[in-house]
Coordinates of C-alpha atoms in Angstrom, one line a residue:
M141 CA -27.2 19.8 -8.9
K142 CA -26.6 18.8 -5.3
L143 CA -26.4 15.1 -4.8
K144 CA -26.7 13.0 -1.7
I145 CA -23.8 10.5 -1.7
N146 CA -23.2 7.6 0.6
I147 CA -19.7 6.3 0.8
I148 CA -18.9 2.8 2.1
G149 CA -15.6 2.7 4.1
S150 CA -13.1 5.3 5.2
G151 CA -9.7 4.3 3.9
F152 CA -7.5 6.7 2.0
S153 CA -9.4 6.4 -1.3
A154 CA -12.9 6.9 0.4
L155 CA -11.6 9.9 2.4
A156 CA -10.1 11.4 -0.7
A157 CA -13.2 11.0 -2.7
S158 CA -15.4 12.4 0.1
C159 CA -13.3 15.6 0.1
Y160 CA -13.5 16.1 -3.7
L161 CA -17.3 15.4 -3.7
A162 CA -18.0 17.7 -0.7
K163 CA -15.9 20.4 -2.3
S164 CA -18.2 20.2 -5.3
G165 CA -21.1 21.0 -3.1
H166 CA -22.6 17.5 -2.5
D167 CA -24.0 16.1 0.7
V168 CA -21.6 13.3 1.6
T169 CA -21.9 10.7 4.4
I170 CA -19.2 8.0 5.1
F171 CA -20.2 4.7 6.7
E172 CA -17.3 2.9 8.4
K173 CA -17.6 -0.5 10.0
N174 CA -14.8 -0.1 12.5
K175 CA -14.5 2.3 15.5
T176 CA -12.0 4.5 13.8
V177 CA -11.5 5.8 10.3
G178 CA -8.6 4.9 8.0
G179 CA -9.4 1.4 6.7
R180 CA -6.2 -0.6 6.8
A181 CA -4.4 2.5 8.2
R182 CA -5.2 2.3 11.8
Q183 CA -3.3 2.6 15.1
L184 CA -2.5 0.2 17.9
I185 CA -1.9 2.0 21.2
R186 CA -0.7 0.0 24.2
E187 CA 1.3 0.7 27.3
G188 CA 2.7 3.9 26.0
F189 CA 3.6 2.5 22.6
T190 CA 2.0 3.6 19.3
F191 CA 2.1 1.5 16.2
D192 CA 0.8 2.1 12.7
I193 CA -1.2 -1.1 12.1
G194 CA -1.2 -0.7 8.3
P195 CA 1.1 1.3 5.9
T196 CA 4.4 2.5 7.4
W197 CA 6.2 3.8 4.3
Y198 CA 5.6 7.4 3.1
W199 CA 6.7 7.5 -0.5
M200 CA 5.8 9.8 -3.5
P201 CA 5.3 13.0 -1.4
D202 CA 4.3 14.9 -4.5
V203 CA 1.0 12.9 -4.7
F204 CA 0.1 14.0 -1.1
E205 CA 1.1 17.6 -1.9
R206 CA -1.1 17.5 -5.0
F207 CA -4.1 16.2 -3.0
F208 CA -3.9 18.9 -0.4
A209 CA -3.2 21.6 -3.0
D210 CA -6.6 20.8 -4.6
F211 CA -8.1 22.2 -1.4
N212 CA -5.6 25.1 -1.1
K213 CA -3.8 23.3 1.7
V214 CA -0.4 21.8 2.2
P215 CA 0.5 18.7 4.3
A216 CA 2.2 20.9 6.8
D217 CA -1.2 22.4 7.7
Y218 CA -1.9 19.0 9.3
Y219 CA 1.3 17.1 10.0
K220 CA 5.1 17.5 10.1
L221 CA 7.1 15.5 7.6
E222 CA 10.7 14.4 8.1
K223 CA 12.8 12.9 5.3
L224 CA 14.5 9.8 6.7
N225 CA 18.3 9.4 6.5
P226 CA 19.0 6.6 6.2
A227 CA 15.9 5.8 4.3
Y228 CA 16.4 2.1 5.1
S229 CA 19.0 -0.7 5.4
V230 CA 19.0 -4.2 3.9
Y231 CA 20.6 -7.2 5.7
F232 CA 22.0 -10.0 3.5
G233 CA 23.8 -11.9 6.3
K234 CA 25.3 -11.4 9.8
N235 CA 26.6 -7.8 10.0
D236 CA 26.3 -7.8 6.2
Y237 CA 24.1 -4.9 5.1
I238 CA 23.8 -2.1 2.7
T239 CA 22.4 1.3 3.9
I240 CA 20.3 3.4 1.5
E241 CA 20.7 7.0 2.4
D242 CA 18.7 10.1 1.5
T243 CA 20.3 11.3 -1.8
L244 CA 21.1 9.5 -5.1
E245 CA 24.7 10.6 -4.9
K246 CA 25.1 8.8 -1.5
I247 CA 23.3 5.7 -2.9
K248 CA 25.6 5.7 -5.9
T249 CA 28.6 5.6 -3.6
A250 CA 27.1 2.6 -1.7
F251 CA 26.5 0.8 -5.0
E252 CA 30.0 1.5 -6.2
K253 CA 31.4 -0.1 -3.1
E254 CA 29.5 -3.3 -3.9
E255 CA 30.1 -3.4 -7.7
K256 CA 32.7 -1.4 -9.5
G257 CA 31.2 0.8 -12.3
S258 CA 27.6 0.3 -10.9
S259 CA 27.2 4.0 -10.0
L260 CA 27.2 5.0 -13.6
I261 CA 24.8 2.3 -14.5
L262 CA 22.6 3.3 -11.6
Q263 CA 22.5 6.9 -12.7
K264 CA 21.3 5.9 -16.2
F265 CA 18.8 3.5 -14.7
I266 CA 17.3 6.2 -12.4
D267 CA 17.3 8.7 -15.2
N268 CA 15.0 6.3 -17.1
A269 CA 13.0 5.6 -14.0
Q270 CA 12.5 9.4 -13.5
S271 CA 11.3 9.8 -17.1
N272 CA 8.8 7.0 -16.5
Y273 CA 7.7 8.6 -13.2
K274 CA 6.9 11.9 -14.9
I275 CA 4.9 10.1 -17.6
A276 CA 3.1 8.0 -15.1
I277 CA 2.1 11.0 -13.0
T278 CA 1.2 13.3 -15.9
D279 CA -0.2 10.9 -18.5
L280 CA -1.3 7.6 -16.8
V281 CA -2.2 7.3 -13.2
Y282 CA -4.7 10.1 -13.1
K283 CA -6.8 8.5 -15.9
P284 CA -10.0 6.6 -14.9
G285 CA -9.3 3.3 -16.8
E286 CA -12.4 3.7 -19.0
S287 CA -10.6 3.1 -22.3
P288 CA -7.3 1.6 -23.6
L289 CA -6.8 4.8 -25.5
E290 CA -6.0 6.5 -22.2
L291 CA -2.6 4.8 -22.4
V292 CA -1.8 6.0 -25.9
T293 CA 0.1 9.3 -25.8
P294 CA 3.2 10.4 -27.8
K295 CA 5.3 9.8 -24.6
T296 CA 3.9 6.3 -23.8
I297 CA 4.3 5.2 -27.4
K298 CA 8.0 5.8 -27.1
K299 CA 8.1 3.6 -24.0
L300 CA 6.0 0.8 -25.5
N301 CA 8.7 -1.8 -25.3
Q302 CA 8.9 -1.2 -21.5
F303 CA 5.4 -2.5 -21.1
F304 CA 6.5 -5.8 -22.6
S305 CA 9.7 -6.3 -20.8
T306 CA 9.9 -6.9 -17.1
I307 CA 11.6 -5.3 -14.1
K308 CA 13.5 -8.5 -13.4
R309 CA 14.9 -8.7 -16.9
D310 CA 16.0 -5.1 -17.0
V311 CA 17.5 -5.0 -13.6
R312 CA 19.5 -8.2 -14.1
K313 CA 20.7 -7.1 -17.5
A314 CA 22.1 -3.9 -16.0
F315 CA 23.4 -5.2 -12.6
K316 CA 25.3 -8.5 -11.8
N317 CA 25.7 -8.1 -8.0
K318 CA 23.0 -10.1 -6.3
K319 CA 22.6 -7.6 -3.5
L320 CA 22.1 -4.6 -5.7
V321 CA 19.6 -6.6 -7.8
Q322 CA 17.5 -7.4 -4.8
I323 CA 17.5 -3.7 -3.6
L324 CA 16.4 -2.6 -7.1
E325 CA 13.7 -5.2 -7.3
F326 CA 12.4 -4.5 -3.8
P327 CA 10.1 -1.5 -4.6
V328 CA 8.1 -3.7 -6.9
L329 CA 6.7 -5.4 -3.8
F330 CA 4.7 -2.2 -3.3
L331 CA 2.9 -3.0 -6.5
G332 CA 2.0 -6.5 -5.3
A333 CA 3.7 -8.6 -7.9
K334 CA 6.9 -10.5 -8.7
P335 CA 9.6 -8.5 -10.6
S336 CA 9.3 -11.2 -13.3
N337 CA 5.6 -10.3 -13.7
T338 CA 5.9 -6.5 -13.5
P339 CA 6.3 -4.4 -16.7
S340 CA 9.7 -2.5 -16.9
F341 CA 7.8 0.7 -17.1
Y342 CA 7.0 0.4 -13.4
N343 CA 10.7 1.0 -12.6
F344 CA 9.4 4.5 -11.8
M345 CA 9.1 3.1 -8.3
N346 CA 12.9 3.1 -8.2
Y347 CA 12.8 6.8 -8.8
A348 CA 10.2 7.1 -6.0
D349 CA 12.7 5.3 -3.8
F350 CA 16.1 6.7 -4.7
G351 CA 15.0 10.0 -6.3
L352 CA 12.3 11.3 -4.1
G353 CA 13.2 9.5 -0.9
T354 CA 11.4 8.0 2.2
F355 CA 9.6 10.2 4.7
H356 CA 8.0 9.9 8.1
P357 CA 5.0 11.9 9.4
K358 CA 5.6 12.9 13.0
K359 CA 3.5 10.6 15.2
G360 CA 3.1 8.1 12.4
M361 CA 1.2 7.4 9.2
Y362 CA -2.1 7.7 11.0
Q363 CA -1.6 11.4 11.1
V364 CA -2.3 11.4 7.3
V365 CA -5.6 9.7 8.0
L366 CA -6.4 12.2 10.7
A367 CA -5.5 15.1 8.3
M368 CA -7.8 13.8 5.6
K369 CA -10.6 13.2 8.2
A370 CA -10.2 16.8 9.4
L371 CA -10.2 18.1 5.9
A372 CA -13.3 16.1 5.0
E373 CA -15.1 17.4 8.1
E374 CA -14.1 20.9 7.3
L375 CA -15.7 20.5 3.9
G376 CA -18.9 19.2 5.5
V377 CA -18.6 15.4 5.2
T378 CA -20.5 13.4 7.8
I379 CA -18.6 10.4 9.2
K380 CA -20.4 7.5 10.9
T381 CA -18.2 4.9 12.5
Q382 CA -19.4 1.5 13.7
N383 CA -21.8 1.5 10.8
P384 CA -21.1 -1.7 8.7
V385 CA -23.0 -1.8 5.5
D386 CA -25.0 -5.0 5.0
K387 CA -26.8 -4.3 1.7
I388 CA -26.7 -2.0 -1.3
I389 CA -30.3 -1.2 -2.2
V390 CA -31.0 -1.4 -6.0
N391 CA -34.3 -0.4 -7.6
N392 CA -34.9 -0.8 -11.4
G393 CA -31.1 -1.2 -12.0
K394 CA -30.2 1.9 -10.0
A395 CA -28.4 2.1 -6.6
I396 CA -30.7 4.1 -4.3
G397 CA -29.3 3.5 -0.8
I398 CA -27.7 1.2 1.7
V399 CA -28.6 -0.8 4.8
S400 CA -26.4 -0.2 7.8
N401 CA -27.2 -1.5 11.3
G402 CA -30.7 -2.4 10.2
E403 CA -31.5 1.1 8.9
K404 CA -32.0 2.2 5.3
H405 CA -30.0 5.3 4.2
F406 CA -31.2 6.5 0.8
A407 CA -28.9 8.4 -1.6
D408 CA -28.5 9.5 -5.2
I409 CA -25.1 7.9 -5.5
I410 CA -23.4 5.0 -3.7
L411 CA -19.5 4.9 -3.8
S412 CA -17.7 2.0 -2.2
G413 CA -14.2 2.3 -0.9
A414 CA -14.5 -1.1 0.8
D415 CA -13.0 -4.2 -0.7
Y416 CA -14.4 -4.5 -4.3
H417 CA -15.1 -8.2 -4.1
H418 CA -16.9 -7.8 -0.8
T419 CA -18.9 -4.8 -2.1
E420 CA -20.3 -6.9 -4.9
T421 CA -21.5 -9.4 -2.3
L422 CA -23.7 -6.6 -0.9
L423 CA -25.6 -6.8 -4.2
D424 CA -28.1 -9.4 -5.4
K425 CA -26.2 -11.8 -7.8
V426 CA -27.9 -10.4 -10.9
Y427 CA -26.2 -7.0 -10.3
R428 CA -22.6 -8.3 -9.7
Q429 CA -20.2 -7.5 -12.5
Y430 CA -17.5 -10.1 -11.7
S431 CA -18.0 -13.8 -11.1
P432 CA -16.2 -15.9 -8.4
S433 CA -13.9 -17.4 -11.1
Y434 CA -13.0 -13.8 -12.2
W435 CA -11.6 -13.1 -8.8
E436 CA -10.0 -16.5 -8.4
K437 CA -7.9 -16.0 -11.6
K438 CA -6.6 -12.6 -10.6
I439 CA -3.1 -12.0 -9.1
F440 CA -3.5 -10.5 -5.7
A441 CA -0.9 -8.6 -3.7
P442 CA 0.3 -10.6 -0.7
S443 CA -1.2 -10.8 2.6
S444 CA 1.0 -10.3 5.7
L445 CA 1.8 -11.7 9.1
L446 CA 2.5 -8.7 11.3
F447 CA 3.8 -8.4 14.8
Y448 CA 3.6 -5.3 16.9
V449 CA 6.2 -5.6 19.6
G450 CA 7.1 -3.4 22.6
F451 CA 10.7 -3.7 23.7
N452 CA 11.9 -2.5 27.1
K453 CA 15.3 -1.4 25.7
K454 CA 16.6 0.4 22.6
I455 CA 17.4 -1.9 19.6
K456 CA 20.8 -1.7 18.0
N457 CA 22.2 -2.1 14.5
V458 CA 18.9 -1.3 12.7
N459 CA 17.3 1.8 11.1
H460 CA 13.7 3.1 11.1
H461 CA 13.1 0.8 8.1
T462 CA 15.2 -2.4 7.9
L463 CA 14.7 -5.3 5.4
F464 CA 16.0 -8.8 5.9
F465 CA 17.0 -10.5 2.6
D466 CA 19.3 -13.1 4.1
V467 CA 17.3 -16.0 2.6
D468 CA 16.3 -16.9 -1.0
F469 CA 14.1 -14.1 -2.4
D470 CA 12.9 -16.3 -5.3
A471 CA 11.9 -19.2 -3.1
H472 CA 9.8 -16.8 -0.9
A473 CA 8.2 -15.2 -4.0
E474 CA 7.3 -18.7 -5.3
A475 CA 5.5 -19.5 -2.0
I476 CA 3.4 -16.3 -2.4
Y477 CA 2.6 -16.4 -6.1
D478 CA 3.3 -19.8 -7.7
N479 CA 2.6 -22.5 -5.0
P480 CA 0.8 -20.6 -2.2
E481 CA 2.1 -22.0 1.1
W482 CA 3.8 -20.8 4.3
P483 CA 7.4 -20.0 3.3
E484 CA 10.0 -22.3 4.9
K485 CA 12.5 -19.4 5.1
P486 CA 10.7 -16.1 4.9
L487 CA 12.1 -12.7 4.1
F488 CA 10.9 -10.1 6.5
Y489 CA 10.7 -6.4 7.1
A490 CA 11.1 -4.5 10.4
S491 CA 10.2 -1.0 11.3
F492 CA 11.3 0.8 14.4
P493 CA 9.4 4.2 14.4
S494 CA 10.7 5.1 17.8
I495 CA 14.2 5.5 16.3
T496 CA 12.8 8.6 14.6
D497 CA 9.8 9.5 16.6
S498 CA 9.8 9.7 20.4
H499 CA 6.0 9.5 20.4
A500 CA 6.1 5.9 19.3
A501 CA 7.5 4.4 22.6
P502 CA 8.3 5.3 26.2
K503 CA 11.8 6.6 27.0
D504 CA 14.5 4.0 26.5
N505 CA 12.0 1.6 25.0
E506 CA 11.5 0.6 21.3
A507 CA 8.4 0.0 19.2
G508 CA 9.0 -2.7 16.6
I509 CA 6.8 -3.8 13.7
F510 CA 7.7 -7.0 11.9
L511 CA 6.1 -8.1 8.6
I512 CA 6.3 -11.3 6.6
P513 CA 4.7 -11.2 3.2
L514 CA 2.4 -14.2 2.6
A515 CA 0.1 -15.7 0.0
P516 CA -3.5 -14.6 0.5
G517 CA -5.9 -17.3 1.6
L518 CA -3.5 -19.3 3.7
N519 CA -4.6 -21.2 6.8
D520 CA -4.0 -18.8 9.7
T521 CA -3.6 -20.1 13.2
E522 CA -2.1 -18.8 16.5
E523 CA 0.3 -21.7 16.5
L524 CA 1.6 -20.8 13.0
R525 CA 2.0 -17.2 14.0
E526 CA 4.0 -18.1 17.0
T527 CA 6.2 -20.5 15.0
Y528 CA 7.0 -17.8 12.5
F529 CA 7.7 -15.1 15.1
K530 CA 10.3 -17.5 16.7
K531 CA 11.8 -18.0 13.3
I532 CA 12.3 -14.3 12.5
I533 CA 13.2 -13.1 15.9
T534 CA 15.9 -15.7 16.2
R535 CA 17.3 -14.6 12.8
F536 CA 16.9 -11.0 13.8
E537 CA 19.1 -11.6 16.9
E538 CA 21.8 -13.4 14.9
L539 CA 21.9 -10.9 12.0
T540 CA 22.0 -7.8 14.1
S541 CA 24.2 -9.3 16.8
Q542 CA 22.0 -8.7 19.9
D543 CA 19.7 -10.4 22.3
V544 CA 16.1 -9.1 22.3
K545 CA 13.8 -12.0 23.1
N546 CA 14.0 -11.4 26.9
N547 CA 13.3 -7.7 26.4
I548 CA 9.8 -8.1 24.9
K549 CA 7.2 -6.5 27.1
F550 CA 4.3 -7.6 24.8
K551 CA 3.5 -8.5 21.2
E552 CA 0.3 -8.5 19.2
S553 CA -0.1 -10.2 15.8
F554 CA -2.3 -9.5 12.7
C555 CA -2.7 -11.9 9.8
V556 CA -5.0 -13.3 7.2
N557 CA -7.9 -13.8 9.5
N558 CA -7.7 -10.3 10.8
F559 CA -7.6 -8.8 7.3
I560 CA -10.8 -10.7 6.5
K561 CA -12.5 -9.9 9.8
D562 CA -11.6 -6.2 10.0
Y563 CA -11.6 -5.2 6.3
N564 CA -13.6 -7.8 4.5
S565 CA -10.5 -8.3 2.5
Y566 CA -10.6 -10.9 -0.3
K567 CA -8.7 -13.9 0.9
G568 CA -7.1 -11.7 3.5
N569 CA -5.0 -9.8 1.0
A570 CA -3.1 -6.9 2.6
Y571 CA -3.0 -4.3 -0.2
G572 CA -5.1 -5.1 -3.2
M573 CA -4.7 -6.5 -6.7
A574 CA -1.2 -6.7 -8.2
N575 CA -0.2 -4.3 -11.0
T576 CA 0.8 -6.8 -13.7
L577 CA 0.5 -6.1 -17.5
L578 CA -2.9 -7.7 -17.7
Q579 CA -4.1 -6.0 -14.5
T580 CA -3.1 -2.4 -15.4
A581 CA -5.4 0.6 -16.1
F582 CA -8.5 -0.3 -18.1
L583 CA -7.9 -4.0 -17.4
R584 CA -8.6 -3.5 -13.7
P585 CA -12.1 -3.7 -12.1
K586 CA -14.0 -0.6 -13.1
L587 CA -14.6 2.5 -11.1
K588 CA -18.1 2.7 -12.5
S589 CA -20.4 -0.3 -12.2
K590 CA -21.4 -1.7 -15.6
K591 CA -24.6 -3.3 -14.2
V592 CA -25.9 -0.8 -11.6
N593 CA -26.5 2.9 -12.4
N594 CA -25.2 5.3 -9.7
L595 CA -22.9 2.8 -8.2
Y596 CA -19.1 3.5 -8.1
F597 CA -16.0 1.9 -6.6
T598 CA -12.7 3.3 -5.4
G599 CA -9.6 1.8 -3.8
Q600 CA -6.8 -0.7 -4.2
L601 CA -8.6 -3.3 -6.3
T602 CA -9.5 -0.7 -9.0
V603 CA -7.7 2.1 -10.8
P604 CA -4.8 2.9 -10.5
G605 CA -3.7 0.1 -8.1
P606 CA -2.2 -0.8 -4.6
G607 CA -0.4 1.6 -2.3
V608 CA -1.3 4.8 -0.4
P609 CA -0.5 7.4 -3.1
P610 CA -2.5 5.4 -5.7
S611 CA -5.4 5.2 -3.2
L612 CA -5.5 9.0 -3.0
I613 CA -5.5 9.2 -6.7
S614 CA -8.3 6.5 -6.9
G615 CA -10.5 8.6 -4.7
K616 CA -10.0 11.6 -7.0
L617 CA -10.8 9.6 -10.1
A618 CA -14.0 8.1 -8.7
A619 CA -15.1 11.6 -7.5
D620 CA -14.3 13.0 -11.0
L621 CA -16.4 10.3 -12.7
I622 CA -19.4 11.0 -10.5
I623 CA -19.2 14.7 -11.2
K624 CA -18.7 14.0 -14.9
Y625 CA -21.7 11.7 -15.3
H626 CA -24.1 13.3 -12.8
C627 CA -23.3 17.0 -12.7
A628 CA -22.7 17.9 -16.3
S629 CA -24.3 21.2 -17.3

């Protein structure tokens, strides 16, 4: 049975779902509020510089390969991928940094220099992380979160204790060197929670980091969005940009359409890839599954203060991805999760895509992206943004032993207010709801509405969680549920 399906939003999860649904023979239309597709993954182009506004890390390449393989394609049909070496570097003080290269053997050598005997411990740690990764990919993340029984397999039962310990506990039990501890705890930030709140099982992110590596699509992450858009259109998906959705039409407990730009667009199924909390505000209160207090109690991934900076010279002593952990990690985490406030001394991350990719900046110039993780919902003003830029750029100069302030051609910022305005993001969070023990799998907001028939959700606030690869998976899961419940023979 051919269904007419309207999808709200065009982020990774919505684009992925549209491809699967169109492949199954359905009539699919995407409604996107912004001028371009991609949701949080958009581009800023200015004065010959090109910046990825959203995600800049390409991890878990196998998930992207699996997605395109479902359509008899490979990523190389759409974009060229380069494995980064070094993957990234981490600064702990002036001229004090550790470089993470592109193989586990090289990383073990770097660890051994910092802490004698740590290379053997790291091998054992990554072996366990790889085992968890295989279980996650084969047994867990491709499950729709409908039942707790989805988590119960012979393999997961053997790992049960790792769901009740934490990343912080396990890492610090194995490693004593503070720098190595911080490097191993860093990938958890992609899951949106503190290491002390993240189950040990999620150390599979360390395998994604050290085992699989860090990649860069030529011309930037937005090429992945363009690839998915091209695939969707090849499959017959209609994409309407500058079409914000103002209302989900419900009749007799069933979603029958949407209102966009004052027009009604009727459909058999409504799937929202927009912010889950915002989507429910498009419904009359009686049809909302989750109350304001429900969302208030949830642990959200951080928001971010981002700067996109054009430099008129090449930047030294940095890599494509560079992390700055020269201040207290725990104090910054406390300012995000425990006592939400602007951090006094923020950690920050910098990306210089033009080191790898000449498309990112004019010749002999550098494109720089700077990110400070923040608690969602903070007061966001231009004055605060400027104060924090001065803080991090001063530290950046000192740590990397160079002057750059006078070489800034321009800078643009993006913070809490922009996340709310551009993406209807709850409290301006940057990438969804954290993956803590009580916010995992079936304990996350549901893909299928419990109150409205024919209404579905996908994206970072639902299953399986935050990040680009999980968003691709979420799109597949939502599409599979729609097919399961509405196309069964």
